mmCIF file of C-alpha atoms in Angstrom:
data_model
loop_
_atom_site.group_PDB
_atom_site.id
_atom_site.type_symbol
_atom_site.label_atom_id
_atom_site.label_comp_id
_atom_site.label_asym_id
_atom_site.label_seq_id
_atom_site.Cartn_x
_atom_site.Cartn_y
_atom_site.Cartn_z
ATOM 1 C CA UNK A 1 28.462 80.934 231.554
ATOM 2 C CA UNK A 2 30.628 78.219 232.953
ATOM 3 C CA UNK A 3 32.451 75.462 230.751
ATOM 4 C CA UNK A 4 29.627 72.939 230.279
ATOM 5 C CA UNK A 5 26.861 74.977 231.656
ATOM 6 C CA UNK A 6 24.146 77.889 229.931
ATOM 7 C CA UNK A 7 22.623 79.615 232.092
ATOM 8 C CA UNK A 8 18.938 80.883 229.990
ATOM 9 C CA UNK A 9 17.421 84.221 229.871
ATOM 10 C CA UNK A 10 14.901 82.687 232.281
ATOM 11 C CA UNK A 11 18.027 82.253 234.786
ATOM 12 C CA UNK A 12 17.924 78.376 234.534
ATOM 13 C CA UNK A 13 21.089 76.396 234.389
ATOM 14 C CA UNK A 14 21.623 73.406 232.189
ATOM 15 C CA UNK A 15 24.654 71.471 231.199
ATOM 16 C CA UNK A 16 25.304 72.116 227.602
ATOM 17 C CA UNK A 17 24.716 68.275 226.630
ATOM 18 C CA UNK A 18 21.248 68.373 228.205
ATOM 19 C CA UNK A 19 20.002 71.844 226.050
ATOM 20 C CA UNK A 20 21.436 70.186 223.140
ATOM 21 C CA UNK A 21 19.642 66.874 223.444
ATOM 22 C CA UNK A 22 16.383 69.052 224.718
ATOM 23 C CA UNK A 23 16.497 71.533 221.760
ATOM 24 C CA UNK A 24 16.759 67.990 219.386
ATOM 25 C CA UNK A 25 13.639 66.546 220.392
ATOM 26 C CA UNK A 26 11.736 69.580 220.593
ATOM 27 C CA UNK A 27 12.898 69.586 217.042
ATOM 28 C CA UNK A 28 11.850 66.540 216.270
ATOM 29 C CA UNK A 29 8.533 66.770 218.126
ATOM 30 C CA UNK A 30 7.402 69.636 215.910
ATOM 31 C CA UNK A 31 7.995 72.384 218.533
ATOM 32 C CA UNK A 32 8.967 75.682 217.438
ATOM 33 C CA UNK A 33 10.059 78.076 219.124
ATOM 34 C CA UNK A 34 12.325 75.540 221.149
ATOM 35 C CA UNK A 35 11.668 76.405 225.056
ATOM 36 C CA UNK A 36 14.144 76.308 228.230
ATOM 37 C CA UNK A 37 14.075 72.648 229.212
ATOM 38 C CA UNK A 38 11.514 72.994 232.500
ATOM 39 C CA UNK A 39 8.207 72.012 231.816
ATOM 40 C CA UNK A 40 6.857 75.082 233.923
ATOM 41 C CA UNK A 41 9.116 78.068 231.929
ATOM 42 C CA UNK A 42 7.702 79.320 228.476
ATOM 43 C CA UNK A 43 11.078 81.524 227.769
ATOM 44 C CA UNK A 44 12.326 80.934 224.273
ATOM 45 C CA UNK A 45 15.862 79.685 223.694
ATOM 46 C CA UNK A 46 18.014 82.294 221.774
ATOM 47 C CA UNK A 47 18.418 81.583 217.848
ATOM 48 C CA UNK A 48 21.677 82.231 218.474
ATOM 49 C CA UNK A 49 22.030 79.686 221.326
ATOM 50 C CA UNK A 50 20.397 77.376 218.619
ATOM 51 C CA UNK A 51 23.012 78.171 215.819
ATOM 52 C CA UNK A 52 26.235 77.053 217.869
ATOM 53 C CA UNK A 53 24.536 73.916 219.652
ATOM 54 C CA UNK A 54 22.912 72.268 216.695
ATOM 55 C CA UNK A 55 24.789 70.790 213.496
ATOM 56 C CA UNK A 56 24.599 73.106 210.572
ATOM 57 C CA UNK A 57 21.710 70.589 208.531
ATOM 58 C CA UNK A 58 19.571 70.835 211.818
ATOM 59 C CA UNK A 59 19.857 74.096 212.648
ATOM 60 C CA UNK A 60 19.196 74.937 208.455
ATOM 61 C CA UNK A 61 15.891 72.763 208.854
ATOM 62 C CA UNK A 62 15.057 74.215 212.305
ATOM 63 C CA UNK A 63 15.341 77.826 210.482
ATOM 64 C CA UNK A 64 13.180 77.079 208.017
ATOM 65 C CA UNK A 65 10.414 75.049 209.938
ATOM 66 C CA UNK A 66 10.296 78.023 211.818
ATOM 67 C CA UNK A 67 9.810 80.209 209.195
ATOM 68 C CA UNK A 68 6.526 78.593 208.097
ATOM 69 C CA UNK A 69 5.100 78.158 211.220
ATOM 70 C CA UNK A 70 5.308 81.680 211.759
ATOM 71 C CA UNK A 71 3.690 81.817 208.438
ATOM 72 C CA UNK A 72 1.069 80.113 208.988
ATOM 73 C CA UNK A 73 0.232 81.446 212.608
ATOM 74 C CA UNK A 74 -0.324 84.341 210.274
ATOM 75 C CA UNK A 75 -3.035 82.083 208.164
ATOM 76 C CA UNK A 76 -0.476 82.567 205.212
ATOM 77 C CA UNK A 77 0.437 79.524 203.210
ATOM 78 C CA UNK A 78 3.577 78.267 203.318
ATOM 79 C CA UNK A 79 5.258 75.271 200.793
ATOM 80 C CA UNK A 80 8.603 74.125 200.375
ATOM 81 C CA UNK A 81 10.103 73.261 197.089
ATOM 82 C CA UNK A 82 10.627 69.859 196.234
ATOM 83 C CA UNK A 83 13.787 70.623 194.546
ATOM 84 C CA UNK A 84 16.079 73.113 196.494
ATOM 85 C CA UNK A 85 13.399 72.630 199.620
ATOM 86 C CA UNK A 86 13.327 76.528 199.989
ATOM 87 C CA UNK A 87 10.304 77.434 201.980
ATOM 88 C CA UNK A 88 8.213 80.119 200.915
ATOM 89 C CA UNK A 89 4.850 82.038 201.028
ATOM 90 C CA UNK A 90 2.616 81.283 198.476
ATOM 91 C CA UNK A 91 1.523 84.660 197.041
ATOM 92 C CA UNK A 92 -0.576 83.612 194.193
ATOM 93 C CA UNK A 93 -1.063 80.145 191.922
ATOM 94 C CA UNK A 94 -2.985 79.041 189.022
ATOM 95 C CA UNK A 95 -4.067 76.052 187.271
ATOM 96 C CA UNK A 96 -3.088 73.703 190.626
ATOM 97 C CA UNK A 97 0.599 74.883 190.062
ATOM 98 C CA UNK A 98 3.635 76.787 192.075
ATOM 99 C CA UNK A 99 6.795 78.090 190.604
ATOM 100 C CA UNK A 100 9.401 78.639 193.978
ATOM 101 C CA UNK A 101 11.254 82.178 193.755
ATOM 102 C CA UNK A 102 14.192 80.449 194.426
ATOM 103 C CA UNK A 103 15.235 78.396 191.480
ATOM 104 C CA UNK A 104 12.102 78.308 189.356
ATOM 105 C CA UNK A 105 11.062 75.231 189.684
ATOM 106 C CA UNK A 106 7.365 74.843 188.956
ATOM 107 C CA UNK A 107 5.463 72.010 190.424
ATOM 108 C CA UNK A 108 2.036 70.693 191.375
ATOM 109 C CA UNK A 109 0.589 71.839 194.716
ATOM 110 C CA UNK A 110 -1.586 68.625 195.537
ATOM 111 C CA UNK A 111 1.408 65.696 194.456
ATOM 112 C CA UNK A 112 4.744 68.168 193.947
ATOM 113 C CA UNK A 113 5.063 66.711 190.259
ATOM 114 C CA UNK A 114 5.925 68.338 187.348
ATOM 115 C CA UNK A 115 2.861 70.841 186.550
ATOM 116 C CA UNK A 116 -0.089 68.383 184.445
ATOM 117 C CA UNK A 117 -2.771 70.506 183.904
ATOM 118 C CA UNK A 118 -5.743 70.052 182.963
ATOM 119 C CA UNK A 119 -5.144 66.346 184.331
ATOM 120 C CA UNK A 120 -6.036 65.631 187.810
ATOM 121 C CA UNK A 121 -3.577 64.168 189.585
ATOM 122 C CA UNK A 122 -4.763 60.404 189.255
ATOM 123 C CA UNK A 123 -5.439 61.405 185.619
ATOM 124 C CA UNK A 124 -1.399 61.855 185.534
ATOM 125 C CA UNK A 125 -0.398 58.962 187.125
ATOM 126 C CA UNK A 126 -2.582 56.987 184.775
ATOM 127 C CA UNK A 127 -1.367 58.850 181.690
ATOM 128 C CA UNK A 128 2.531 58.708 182.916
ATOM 129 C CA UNK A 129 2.286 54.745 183.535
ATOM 130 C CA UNK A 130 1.048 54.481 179.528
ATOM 131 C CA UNK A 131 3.062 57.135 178.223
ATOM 132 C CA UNK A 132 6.129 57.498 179.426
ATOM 133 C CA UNK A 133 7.734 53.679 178.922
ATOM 134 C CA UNK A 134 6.261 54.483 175.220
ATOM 135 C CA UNK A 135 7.723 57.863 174.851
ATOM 136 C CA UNK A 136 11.847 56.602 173.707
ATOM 137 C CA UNK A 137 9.872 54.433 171.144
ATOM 138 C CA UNK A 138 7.370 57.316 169.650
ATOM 139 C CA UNK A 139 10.590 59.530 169.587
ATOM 140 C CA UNK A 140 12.649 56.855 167.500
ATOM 141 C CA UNK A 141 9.039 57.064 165.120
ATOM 142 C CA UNK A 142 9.349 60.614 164.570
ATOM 143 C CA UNK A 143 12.776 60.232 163.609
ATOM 144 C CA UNK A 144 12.419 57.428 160.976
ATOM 145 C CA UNK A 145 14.275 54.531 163.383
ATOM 146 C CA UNK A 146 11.660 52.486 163.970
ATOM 147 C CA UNK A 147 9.186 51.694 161.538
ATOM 148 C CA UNK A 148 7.273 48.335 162.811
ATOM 149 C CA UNK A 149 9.805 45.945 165.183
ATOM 150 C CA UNK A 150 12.108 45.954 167.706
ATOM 151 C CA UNK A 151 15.119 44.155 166.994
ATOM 152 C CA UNK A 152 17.265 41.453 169.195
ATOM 153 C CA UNK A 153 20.455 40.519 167.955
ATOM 154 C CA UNK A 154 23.413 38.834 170.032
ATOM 155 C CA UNK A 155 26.453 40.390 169.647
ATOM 156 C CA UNK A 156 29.586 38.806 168.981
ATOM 157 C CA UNK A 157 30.422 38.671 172.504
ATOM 158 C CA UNK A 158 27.036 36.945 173.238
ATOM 159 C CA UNK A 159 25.120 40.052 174.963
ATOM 160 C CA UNK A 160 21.767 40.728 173.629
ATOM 161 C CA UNK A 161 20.633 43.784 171.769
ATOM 162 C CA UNK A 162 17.501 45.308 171.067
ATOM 163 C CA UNK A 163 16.986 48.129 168.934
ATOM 164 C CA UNK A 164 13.950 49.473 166.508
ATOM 165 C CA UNK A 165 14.447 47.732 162.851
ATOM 166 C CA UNK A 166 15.426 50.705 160.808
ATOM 167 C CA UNK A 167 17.821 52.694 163.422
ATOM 168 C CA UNK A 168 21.228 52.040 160.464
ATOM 169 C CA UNK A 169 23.587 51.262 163.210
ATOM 170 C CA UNK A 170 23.661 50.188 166.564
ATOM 171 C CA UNK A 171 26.892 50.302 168.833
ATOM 172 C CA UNK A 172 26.994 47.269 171.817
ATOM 173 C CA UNK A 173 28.405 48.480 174.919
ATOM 174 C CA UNK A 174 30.036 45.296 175.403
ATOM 175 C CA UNK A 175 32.220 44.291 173.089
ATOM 176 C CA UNK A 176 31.868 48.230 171.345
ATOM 177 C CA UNK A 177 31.660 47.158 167.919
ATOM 178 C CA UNK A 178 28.910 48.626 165.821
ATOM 179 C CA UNK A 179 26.978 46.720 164.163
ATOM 180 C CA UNK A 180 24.650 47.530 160.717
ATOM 181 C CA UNK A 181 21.417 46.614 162.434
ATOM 182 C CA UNK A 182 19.858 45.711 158.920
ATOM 183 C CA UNK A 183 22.492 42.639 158.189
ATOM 184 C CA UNK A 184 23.982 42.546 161.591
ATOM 185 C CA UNK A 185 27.347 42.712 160.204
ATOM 186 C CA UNK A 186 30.147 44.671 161.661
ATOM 187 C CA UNK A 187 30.953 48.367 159.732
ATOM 188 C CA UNK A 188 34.637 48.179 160.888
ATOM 189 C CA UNK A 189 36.380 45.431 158.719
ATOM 190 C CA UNK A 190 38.040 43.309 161.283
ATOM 191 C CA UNK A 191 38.140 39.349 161.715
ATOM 192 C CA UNK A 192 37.816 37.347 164.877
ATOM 193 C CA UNK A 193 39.306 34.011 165.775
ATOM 194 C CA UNK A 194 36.083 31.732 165.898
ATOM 195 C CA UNK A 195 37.495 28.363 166.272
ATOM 196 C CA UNK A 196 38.998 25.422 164.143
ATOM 197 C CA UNK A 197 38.572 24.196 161.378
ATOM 198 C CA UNK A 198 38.229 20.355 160.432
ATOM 199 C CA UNK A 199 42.291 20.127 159.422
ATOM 200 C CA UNK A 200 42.968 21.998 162.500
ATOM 201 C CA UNK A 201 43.569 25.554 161.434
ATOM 202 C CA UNK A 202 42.347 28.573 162.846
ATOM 203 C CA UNK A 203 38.730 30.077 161.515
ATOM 204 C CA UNK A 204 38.712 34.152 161.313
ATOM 205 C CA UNK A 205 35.275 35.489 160.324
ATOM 206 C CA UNK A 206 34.022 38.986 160.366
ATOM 207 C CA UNK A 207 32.474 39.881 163.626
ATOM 208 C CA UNK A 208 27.845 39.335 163.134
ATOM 209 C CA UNK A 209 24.987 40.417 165.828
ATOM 210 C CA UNK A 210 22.983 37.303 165.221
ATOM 211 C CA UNK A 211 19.232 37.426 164.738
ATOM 212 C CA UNK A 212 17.503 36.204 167.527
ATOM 213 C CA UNK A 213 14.044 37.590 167.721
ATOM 214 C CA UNK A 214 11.609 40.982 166.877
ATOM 215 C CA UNK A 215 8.491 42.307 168.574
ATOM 216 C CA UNK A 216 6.065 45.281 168.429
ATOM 217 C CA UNK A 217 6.709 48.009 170.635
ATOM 218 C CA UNK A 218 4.236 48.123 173.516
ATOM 219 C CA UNK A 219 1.305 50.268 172.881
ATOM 220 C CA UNK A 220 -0.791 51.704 175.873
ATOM 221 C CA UNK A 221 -1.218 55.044 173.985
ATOM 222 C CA UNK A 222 -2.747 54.648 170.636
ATOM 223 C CA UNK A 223 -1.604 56.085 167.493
ATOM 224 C CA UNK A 224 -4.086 59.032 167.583
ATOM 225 C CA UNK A 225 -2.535 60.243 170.737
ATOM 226 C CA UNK A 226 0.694 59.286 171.182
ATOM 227 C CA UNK A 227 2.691 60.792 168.404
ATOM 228 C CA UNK A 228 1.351 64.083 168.712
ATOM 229 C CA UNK A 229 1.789 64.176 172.714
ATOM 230 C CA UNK A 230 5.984 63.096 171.524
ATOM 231 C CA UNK A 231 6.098 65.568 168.809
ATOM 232 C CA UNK A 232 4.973 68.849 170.950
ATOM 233 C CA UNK A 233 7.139 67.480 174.305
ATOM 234 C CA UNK A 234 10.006 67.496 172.205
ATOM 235 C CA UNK A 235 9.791 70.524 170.432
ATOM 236 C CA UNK A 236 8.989 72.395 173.836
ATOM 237 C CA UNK A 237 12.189 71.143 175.207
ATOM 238 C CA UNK A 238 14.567 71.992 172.420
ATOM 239 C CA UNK A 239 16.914 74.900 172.899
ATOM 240 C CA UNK A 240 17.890 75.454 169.822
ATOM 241 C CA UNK A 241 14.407 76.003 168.556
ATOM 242 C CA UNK A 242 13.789 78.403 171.323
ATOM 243 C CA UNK A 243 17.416 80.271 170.835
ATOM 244 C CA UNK A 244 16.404 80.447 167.113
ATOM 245 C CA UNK A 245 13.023 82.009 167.838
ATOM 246 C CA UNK A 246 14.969 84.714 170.156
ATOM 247 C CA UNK A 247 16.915 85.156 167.968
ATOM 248 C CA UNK A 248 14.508 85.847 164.776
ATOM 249 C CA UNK A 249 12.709 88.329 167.290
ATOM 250 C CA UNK A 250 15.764 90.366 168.545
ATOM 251 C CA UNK A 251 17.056 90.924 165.065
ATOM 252 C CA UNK A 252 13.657 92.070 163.293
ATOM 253 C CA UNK A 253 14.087 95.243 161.676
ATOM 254 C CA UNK A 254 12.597 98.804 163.892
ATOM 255 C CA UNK A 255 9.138 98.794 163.273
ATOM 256 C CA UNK A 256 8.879 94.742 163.365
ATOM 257 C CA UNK A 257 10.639 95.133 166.577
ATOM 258 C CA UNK A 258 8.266 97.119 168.158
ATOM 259 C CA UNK A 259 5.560 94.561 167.854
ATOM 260 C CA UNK A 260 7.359 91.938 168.743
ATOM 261 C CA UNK A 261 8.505 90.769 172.277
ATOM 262 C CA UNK A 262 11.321 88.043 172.163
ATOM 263 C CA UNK A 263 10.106 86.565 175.945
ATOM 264 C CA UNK A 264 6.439 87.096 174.967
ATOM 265 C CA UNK A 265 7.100 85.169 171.870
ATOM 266 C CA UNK A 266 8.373 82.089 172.931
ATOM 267 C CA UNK A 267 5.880 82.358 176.360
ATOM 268 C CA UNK A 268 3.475 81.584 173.573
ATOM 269 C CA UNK A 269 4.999 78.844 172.497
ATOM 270 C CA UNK A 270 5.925 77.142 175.071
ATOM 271 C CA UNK A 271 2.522 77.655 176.518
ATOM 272 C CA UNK A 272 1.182 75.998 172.981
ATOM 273 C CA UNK A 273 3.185 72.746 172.645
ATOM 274 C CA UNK A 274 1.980 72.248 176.594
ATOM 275 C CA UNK A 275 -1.739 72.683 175.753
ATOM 276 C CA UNK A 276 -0.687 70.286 172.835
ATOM 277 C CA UNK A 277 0.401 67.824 174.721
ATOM 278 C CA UNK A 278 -1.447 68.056 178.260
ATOM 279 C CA UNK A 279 -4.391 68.643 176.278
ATOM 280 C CA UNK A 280 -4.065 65.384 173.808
ATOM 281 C CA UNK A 281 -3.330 63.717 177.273
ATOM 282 C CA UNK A 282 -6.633 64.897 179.101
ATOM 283 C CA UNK A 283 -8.853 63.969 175.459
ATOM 284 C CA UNK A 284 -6.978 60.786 175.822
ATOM 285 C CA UNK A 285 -8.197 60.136 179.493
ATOM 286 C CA UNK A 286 -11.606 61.053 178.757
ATOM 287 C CA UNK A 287 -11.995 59.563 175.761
ATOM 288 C CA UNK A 288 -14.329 56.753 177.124
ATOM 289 C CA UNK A 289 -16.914 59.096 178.842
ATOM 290 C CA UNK A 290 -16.153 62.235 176.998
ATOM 291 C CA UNK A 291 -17.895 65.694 177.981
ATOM 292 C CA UNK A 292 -20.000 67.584 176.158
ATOM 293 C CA UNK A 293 -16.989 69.919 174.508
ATOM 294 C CA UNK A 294 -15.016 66.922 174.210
ATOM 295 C CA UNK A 295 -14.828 67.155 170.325
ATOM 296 C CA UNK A 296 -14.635 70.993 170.503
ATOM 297 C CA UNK A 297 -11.294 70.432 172.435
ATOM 298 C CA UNK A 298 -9.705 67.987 170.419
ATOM 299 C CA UNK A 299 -10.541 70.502 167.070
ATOM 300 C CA UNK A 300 -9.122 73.434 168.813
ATOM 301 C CA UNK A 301 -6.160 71.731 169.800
ATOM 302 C CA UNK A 302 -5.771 70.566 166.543
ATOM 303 C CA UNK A 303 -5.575 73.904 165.461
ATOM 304 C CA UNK A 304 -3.123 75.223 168.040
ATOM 305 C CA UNK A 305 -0.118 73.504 166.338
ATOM 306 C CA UNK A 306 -0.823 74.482 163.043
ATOM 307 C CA UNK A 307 -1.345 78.137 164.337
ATOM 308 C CA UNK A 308 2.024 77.772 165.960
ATOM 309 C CA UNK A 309 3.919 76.653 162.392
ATOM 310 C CA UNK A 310 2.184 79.900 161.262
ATOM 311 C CA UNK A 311 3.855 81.940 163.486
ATOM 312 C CA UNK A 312 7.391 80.418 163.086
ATOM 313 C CA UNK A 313 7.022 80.863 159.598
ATOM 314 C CA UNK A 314 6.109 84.419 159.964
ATOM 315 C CA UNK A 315 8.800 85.009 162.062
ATOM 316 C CA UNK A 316 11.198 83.245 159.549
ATOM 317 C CA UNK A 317 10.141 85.546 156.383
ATOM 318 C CA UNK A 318 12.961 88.159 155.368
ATOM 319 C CA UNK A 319 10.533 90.227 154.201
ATOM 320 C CA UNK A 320 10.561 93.563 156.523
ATOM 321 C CA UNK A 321 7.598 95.271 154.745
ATOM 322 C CA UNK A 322 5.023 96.262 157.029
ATOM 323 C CA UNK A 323 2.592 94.270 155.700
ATOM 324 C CA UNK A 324 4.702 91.404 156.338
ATOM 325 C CA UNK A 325 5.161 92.997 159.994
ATOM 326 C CA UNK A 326 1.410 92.941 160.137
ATOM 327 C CA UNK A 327 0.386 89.426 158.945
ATOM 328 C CA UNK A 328 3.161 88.037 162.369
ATOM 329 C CA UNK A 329 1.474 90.314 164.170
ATOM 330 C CA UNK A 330 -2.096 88.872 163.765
ATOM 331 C CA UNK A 331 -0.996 85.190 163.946
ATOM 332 C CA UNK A 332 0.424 85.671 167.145
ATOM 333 C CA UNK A 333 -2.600 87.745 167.730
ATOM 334 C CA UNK A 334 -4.497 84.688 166.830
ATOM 335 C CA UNK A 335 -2.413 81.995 168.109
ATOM 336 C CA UNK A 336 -2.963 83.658 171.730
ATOM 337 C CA UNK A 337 -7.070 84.295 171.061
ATOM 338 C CA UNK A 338 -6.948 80.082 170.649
ATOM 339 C CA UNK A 339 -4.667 79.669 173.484
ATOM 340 C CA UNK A 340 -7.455 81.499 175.741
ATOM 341 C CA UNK A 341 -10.012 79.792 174.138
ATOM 342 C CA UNK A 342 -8.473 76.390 174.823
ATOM 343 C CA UNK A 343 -8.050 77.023 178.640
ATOM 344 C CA UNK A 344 -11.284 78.052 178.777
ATOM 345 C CA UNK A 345 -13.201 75.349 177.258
ATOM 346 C CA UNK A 346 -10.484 72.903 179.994
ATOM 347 C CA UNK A 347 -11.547 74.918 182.642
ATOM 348 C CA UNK A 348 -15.022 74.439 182.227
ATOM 349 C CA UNK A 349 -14.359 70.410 181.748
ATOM 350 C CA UNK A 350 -11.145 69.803 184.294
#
């Protein structure tokens, strides 16, 4: 090999420019395995060639296109992960979802969304565009903040603030005072220079957010739905929750411990404040043409939460007798007979 020139396994010569720009658009064009650069030679260009041509992003995504090709010439299915865009074989997948080996990251396999089942994926987009702007308000519900309005007030700096009518206090980013959102008075006792007055002397008041106006939160979701949808997304994401249940399982006494699995444990309820939700979210989509087991599913999802308290509860007692270690036992026992029961009456309907 010259300066400037490769000479192929094939024994043709190109200028290094030329294989670079050739190798590019085969790239681009879907080819794989790049070929020497005459239309009438099928020899394959080294990988190695490949690495020190190409810029290390191509040469990454020429790697892994290659990679599933040869997959799939082997009629296996290949995806790529829509977060770290690892490529992999799909080696098994259920209820239309696929968790990458990479970095766990489990997704839908039709839209590449966060997993919604039993909704379709319309049924999602649909449920998302109500939900989700109403989700921040339904939150501030559980937690006492709002009870009926949100409120507008202008701060003493003129910006507008809106915040639900019974949040206490409410900071404004603009001129950072806080304000109590009930009076709109400042908490800090300070005074501001707010003009003259008719002799000529200088007015200081205490900073205000003045009223301006209230409204009712937006409701696509009605209140049959929506809180409990907010209450179980919530709980499923809180660590410390899930920590605590860990924690109540790893430190049962011996013969407790022997029943109970920490990972198993909190599988189940992570698995039961989905159905919660995702299963409040598919009786809320089919509420106007319901199936048959419509009202079967919304009573046994009913249930599921209240089987869930049961559990933590159990799990909470001190008592180490093994009748105690029995009655955890069977709710968990039961909470996972409902769970099964719950998919199965979705997957007869979804």
């Amino acid at each position: 090999m010259r300066a400037g020139l490769c000479k192929l396994g094939c024994l043709h010569g190109i200028c290094t420019d030329c294989l670079r720009e050739s190798i590019t658009g085969q790239i681009r064009q879907g080819i794989s395995p790049v070929k020497c650069h005459d239309e009438n030679c099928d020899c394959a260009i080294p990988i190695g060639l490949i690495r020190v041509l190409l810029p290390v992003p191509l040469y990454i995504f020429y790697v892994k296109f290659s990679y599933m090709q040869m997959k799939k010439r082997n009629n296996e299915e290949v995806r790529s992960c829509p977060l770290c865009l690892q490529a992999g074989v799909v080696t098994s997948k259920s209820y239309r979802s696929l968790c990458c080996s990479a970095c766990a990251t489990c997704f839908c396999e039709e839209c590449e969304k966060m997993p919604h089942w039993p909704l379709t994926c319309n049924e999602f987009d649909d449920w998302s565009e109500k939900f989700e702007p109403q989700y921040e308000m339904e939150k501030c519900r559980l937690d006492g903040k709002l009870k009926e309005y949100l409120v507008t007030r202008r701060c003493h700096f003129g910006e507008l603030i809106e915040a639900p009518d019974n949040i206490g206090v409410q900071k404004c980013s603009t001129c950072l005072l806080t304000y109590d959102w009930a009076t709109g008075r400042s908490i800090v006792d300070c005074r501001c220079y707010v003009g003259k007055d008719e002799q000529g002397m200088p007015v200081w008041k205490r900073p205000e957010a003045e009223f301006v106006s209230q409204r009712k939160p937006l409701t696509m979701v009605n209140r049959q739905f929506a809180p409990i949808c907010a209450s179980a997304r919530r709980k499923r994401f809180e660590e410390v929750k899930v920590t605590n249940m860990i924690a109540k399982c790893t430190h049962q006494s011996q013969p407790s411990g022997q029943i109970l699995n920490a990972r198993r444990v909190v599988d189940l309820r992570n698995t039961s404040l989905y159905l919660v939700e995702y299963g409040t979210a598919w009786l809320f989509e089919h509420r106007m043409s319901p199936p048959d087991n419509w009202k079967q599913i919304r009573n046994q999802v009913t249930k599921l939460e209240q089987k869930l308290d049961i559990v933590v509860a159990r799990l909470s007692s001190k008592t180490d007798s093994e009748l105690s270690v029995q009655q955890c036992s069977q709710a968990i026992s039961s909470l996972e007979a409902l769970v099964a029961a719950i998919i199965s009456l979705l997957q007869l309907s979804a």
